Short mmCIF file of C-alpha atoms in Angstrom, two decimals:
data_model
loop_
_atom_site.label_atom_id
_atom_site.label_comp_id
_atom_site.label_asym_id
_atom_site.label_seq_id
_atom_site.Cartn_x
_atom_site.Cartn_y
_atom_site.Cartn_z
CA MET G 27 33.94 -62.03 -11.09
CA LEU G 28 32.26 -59.18 -9.19
CA GLN G 29 32.68 -61.03 -5.90
CA GLU G 30 36.40 -61.45 -6.49
CA LYS G 31 36.75 -57.72 -7.11
CA PHE G 32 34.80 -56.96 -3.95
CA LYS G 33 36.92 -59.37 -1.90
CA GLN G 34 40.04 -57.45 -2.88
CA LEU G 35 38.40 -54.20 -1.78
CA TYR G 36 37.27 -55.75 1.49
CA LYS G 37 40.88 -56.64 2.32
CA GLU G 38 41.85 -53.00 1.88
CA TYR G 39 38.87 -51.82 3.92
CA ASP G 40 39.89 -54.17 6.73
CA LYS G 41 43.39 -52.68 6.79
CA LEU G 42 41.88 -49.22 7.24
CA GLN G 43 39.55 -50.55 9.95
CA ASN G 44 42.65 -51.54 11.92
CA LYS G 45 44.04 -48.05 11.41
CA TYR G 46 40.98 -45.85 11.94
CA GLY G 47 38.17 -48.00 13.37
CA ASP G 48 37.46 -49.61 16.71
CA LYS G 49 39.71 -52.65 17.13
CA THR G 50 36.87 -54.76 18.55
CA LEU G 51 34.62 -54.25 15.52
CA ASP G 52 34.66 -55.26 11.85
CA SER G 53 34.37 -53.09 8.77
CA ILE G 54 30.90 -52.71 7.32
CA TYR G 55 31.08 -52.96 3.55
CA ASN G 56 28.04 -52.53 1.29
CA GLY G 57 24.97 -54.33 -0.02
CA GLY G 58 22.20 -54.41 -2.58
CA ASP G 59 22.12 -54.61 -6.36
CA SER G 60 25.77 -54.55 -7.44
CA ASN G 61 25.15 -54.94 -11.19
CA ASN G 62 24.37 -51.53 -12.77
CA PRO G 63 21.70 -50.48 -10.24
CA ASP G 64 19.47 -47.45 -10.67
CA ILE G 65 20.99 -45.68 -7.65
CA LEU G 66 24.10 -45.98 -5.49
CA PHE G 67 23.58 -44.33 -2.09
CA VAL G 68 26.69 -43.17 -0.19
CA PHE G 69 26.44 -42.53 3.55
CA MET G 70 29.20 -41.50 5.98
CA ASN G 71 30.52 -44.38 8.12
CA PRO G 72 29.11 -47.23 10.21
CA THR G 73 28.86 -47.45 14.00
CA GLY G 74 28.60 -50.21 16.56
CA ARG G 75 24.79 -49.90 16.40
CA ASN G 76 25.00 -52.03 13.27
CA ILE G 77 24.38 -55.57 14.51
CA ALA G 78 26.80 -56.91 11.86
CA SER G 79 29.76 -54.98 13.29
CA PRO G 80 30.84 -57.42 16.05
CA LYS G 81 33.46 -59.95 14.97
CA ALA G 82 31.14 -62.76 16.09
CA TRP G 83 28.67 -61.86 13.31
CA LYS G 84 29.52 -64.08 10.35
CA GLY G 85 26.71 -63.02 8.04
CA LEU G 86 26.21 -60.08 5.70
CA LYS G 87 28.35 -57.05 6.63
CA ALA G 88 26.09 -54.40 5.13
CA PRO G 89 25.05 -50.89 6.25
CA TRP G 90 22.19 -50.17 8.66
CA LEU G 91 21.50 -53.75 9.80
CA GLY G 92 19.64 -53.74 13.12
CA THR G 93 18.52 -50.10 12.75
CA LYS G 94 15.13 -48.61 11.83
CA ASN G 95 15.24 -45.01 10.61
CA ILE G 96 16.96 -45.53 7.29
CA TRP G 97 14.41 -48.16 6.26
CA LYS G 98 11.65 -45.66 7.08
CA LEU G 99 13.35 -43.25 4.68
CA PHE G 100 13.56 -45.80 1.89
CA THR G 101 9.91 -46.74 2.45
CA ALA G 102 8.91 -43.05 2.25
CA ILE G 103 10.52 -42.77 -1.21
CA ASN G 104 8.91 -46.01 -2.44
CA LEU G 105 12.12 -48.05 -2.41
CA PHE G 106 11.26 -50.44 0.41
CA ASP G 107 8.27 -52.62 1.25
CA LYS G 108 5.94 -51.30 3.98
CA LYS G 109 5.21 -54.79 5.34
CA LEU G 110 8.92 -55.49 5.72
CA LEU G 111 9.36 -52.13 7.46
CA ASP G 112 6.65 -53.21 9.90
CA GLU G 113 8.70 -56.35 10.63
CA ILE G 114 11.79 -54.23 11.23
CA ASN G 115 9.92 -51.91 13.58
CA LYS G 116 8.76 -54.87 15.67
CA LYS G 117 12.25 -56.33 16.06
CA LYS G 118 14.80 -55.40 18.66
CA PRO G 119 18.35 -55.21 17.26
CA LYS G 120 19.37 -58.47 18.97
CA GLU G 121 16.46 -60.23 17.24
CA TRP G 122 17.98 -59.74 13.79
CA ASP G 123 19.55 -62.93 12.46
CA TYR G 124 21.42 -63.82 9.28
CA ASP G 125 18.25 -64.79 7.41
CA PHE G 126 16.46 -61.55 8.28
CA ALA G 127 19.48 -59.45 7.29
CA ASN G 128 19.51 -61.22 3.92
CA LYS G 129 15.74 -60.68 3.59
CA VAL G 130 16.19 -56.94 4.07
CA TYR G 131 18.92 -56.72 1.45
CA ASP G 132 16.98 -58.92 -0.98
CA GLU G 133 14.37 -56.15 -0.85
CA VAL G 134 17.09 -53.58 -1.57
CA LYS G 135 18.18 -55.65 -4.58
CA ARG G 136 14.59 -56.01 -5.76
CA ASN G 137 14.33 -52.24 -5.91
CA ASN G 138 17.56 -51.88 -7.88
CA TYR G 139 19.77 -49.88 -5.58
CA PHE G 140 23.05 -50.27 -3.70
CA ILE G 141 24.00 -48.94 -0.27
CA THR G 142 27.51 -48.12 0.85
CA ASN G 143 29.48 -45.73 3.08
CA LEU G 144 32.39 -43.50 2.12
CA GLY G 145 34.22 -44.58 5.27
CA LYS G 146 34.05 -48.26 6.14
CA CYS G 147 35.77 -47.83 9.52
CA THR G 148 33.26 -48.81 12.19
CA GLN G 149 33.28 -46.70 15.35
CA ILE G 150 31.67 -47.53 18.70
CA ASP G 151 29.49 -44.41 18.43
CA ALA G 152 28.59 -41.69 15.95
CA ARG G 153 31.65 -39.52 16.58
CA PRO G 154 32.55 -37.31 13.58
CA LEU G 155 35.44 -38.44 11.40
CA LYS G 156 38.10 -36.05 10.16
CA ASP G 157 38.19 -35.25 6.45
CA GLU G 158 41.60 -36.90 6.14
CA VAL G 159 40.20 -40.23 7.38
CA LEU G 160 37.31 -40.18 4.91
CA ARG G 161 39.63 -39.08 2.09
CA SER G 162 41.75 -42.18 2.70
CA TYR G 163 38.74 -44.20 1.51
CA LEU G 164 37.98 -42.16 -1.61
CA GLY G 165 40.12 -44.16 -4.03
CA LEU G 166 38.61 -47.41 -2.77
CA LEU G 167 35.08 -46.01 -3.07
CA GLU G 168 35.82 -45.00 -6.65
CA GLN G 169 36.91 -48.56 -7.36
CA GLU G 170 33.69 -49.77 -5.76
CA ILE G 171 31.63 -47.44 -7.96
CA ASP G 172 33.54 -48.59 -11.03
CA ILE G 173 32.63 -52.20 -10.19
CA VAL G 174 28.95 -51.45 -9.52
CA LYS G 175 28.41 -48.90 -12.33
CA PRO G 176 25.20 -47.29 -11.04
CA LYS G 177 23.02 -45.08 -13.21
CA ILE G 178 23.23 -42.23 -10.68
CA ILE G 179 24.91 -41.60 -7.31
CA ILE G 180 23.35 -39.93 -4.27
CA THR G 181 25.70 -38.65 -1.57
CA PHE G 182 24.42 -37.76 1.89
CA GLY G 183 25.65 -34.69 3.77
CA ASN G 184 28.09 -31.86 3.19
CA GLN G 185 31.23 -33.70 4.28
CA VAL G 186 30.70 -36.85 2.21
CA SER G 187 29.54 -34.88 -0.83
CA SER G 188 32.48 -32.44 -0.65
CA ILE G 189 35.08 -35.22 -0.41
CA ILE G 190 33.59 -37.29 -3.23
CA LEU G 191 33.22 -34.28 -5.54
CA ASN G 192 36.50 -32.64 -4.45
CA LYS G 193 34.81 -29.27 -3.96
CA LYS G 194 33.04 -27.52 -1.09
CA ILE G 195 29.42 -28.61 -1.15
CA SER G 196 26.52 -27.19 0.85
CA VAL G 197 23.55 -29.47 0.22
CA GLY G 198 21.16 -26.66 1.12
CA GLU G 199 22.50 -24.57 -1.77
CA CYS G 200 22.36 -27.26 -4.47
CA ARG G 201 19.13 -29.10 -3.76
CA LYS G 202 17.91 -31.30 -6.64
CA GLN G 203 21.06 -30.48 -8.64
CA TYR G 204 23.76 -32.85 -9.80
CA PHE G 205 27.48 -32.64 -10.40
CA GLU G 206 29.40 -34.82 -12.81
CA LYS G 207 32.21 -37.10 -11.70
CA GLU G 208 34.42 -39.20 -13.94
CA ILE G 209 35.40 -42.64 -12.70
CA GLY G 210 37.14 -45.02 -15.06
CA SER G 211 35.57 -44.64 -18.48
CA ASN G 212 32.22 -43.41 -17.13
CA THR G 213 30.79 -40.05 -16.11
CA TYR G 214 28.28 -40.17 -13.26
CA LYS G 215 25.61 -37.74 -12.11
CA VAL G 216 26.15 -37.16 -8.38
CA PHE G 217 23.31 -35.63 -6.34
CA PRO G 218 24.19 -34.25 -2.87
CA VAL G 219 21.26 -34.64 -0.43
CA TYR G 220 20.70 -33.74 3.22
CA TYR G 221 21.94 -36.39 5.66
CA PRO G 222 18.64 -37.89 6.84
CA VAL G 223 19.43 -39.71 10.10
CA GLY G 224 21.30 -39.12 13.35
CA ASN G 225 22.01 -35.41 13.77
CA GLY G 226 20.42 -34.85 10.36
CA THR G 227 17.01 -36.21 11.34
CA PHE G 228 15.54 -32.68 11.43
CA ASN G 229 16.25 -32.49 7.67
CA ILE G 230 14.61 -35.80 6.81
CA ASP G 231 11.55 -34.16 5.21
CA LYS G 232 13.81 -32.15 2.89
CA ALA G 233 15.80 -35.28 2.09
CA ILE G 234 12.61 -37.17 1.22
CA GLU G 235 11.37 -34.32 -0.97
CA ASP G 236 14.66 -34.12 -2.87
CA LEU G 237 15.01 -37.89 -3.24
CA LYS G 238 11.50 -38.16 -4.67
CA TYR G 239 12.31 -35.40 -7.14
CA ILE G 240 15.54 -37.10 -8.23
CA ILE G 241 13.80 -40.46 -8.66
CA ASP G 242 10.88 -38.94 -10.57
CA ASN G 243 13.11 -36.96 -12.91
CA TYR G 244 16.15 -39.20 -13.38
CA VAL G 245 15.32 -42.84 -12.59
CA LYS G 246 11.53 -43.18 -12.57
CA ASP G 247 11.46 -45.34 -15.69
CA THR G 248 13.66 -47.97 -14.12
CA VAL G 249 12.95 -47.91 -10.37
CA LYS G 250 10.14 -50.24 -9.33
CA THR G 251 7.62 -48.19 -7.39
CA LYS G 252 4.82 -49.58 -5.31
#
């Protein structure tokens, strides 16, 4: 049942890829524990660095495949296995295959979280997207959240957080705080956090500090720590 709901969303995401994304690349969707996970993480949008973005890739179309830094972040907050991170660090992007991509996301599932982007339109590079482009995905993201029903939501960066919460957000001014957002019949706690990779790498220590605080105070009883 969940897969059928996701398939309908994926069709809509693909339409927006044709409109806003690079025509040679596919949408990148989501991945992880899709059945009431502890945390749903929302990033910005995928780029061609994701090894699943080419149309020739027929496996999992999930965020951050073929990259390293985000898995270092999840390891630092005790949501990813150190030995698997070591495997990732030894691999070149072209050495990722379907089985290894699934192995990485099996570890995400094991730790009870879900990873998605607000925008699913894959770009060749990390060029910034206009607010209006990301807003065109908001209704679909809300449907996605309503399907997944996470315990809490973590949004990365000012732009993503502001669009999802429909108010101007400065993550530096609301660290370790949450805002409430109603979706369907549920009210979710949404925690804006510094964007931890790319241009936001210089804030990664603050992101790790805040994420650890949120986990310790809001999801520690359910997240499996190592």
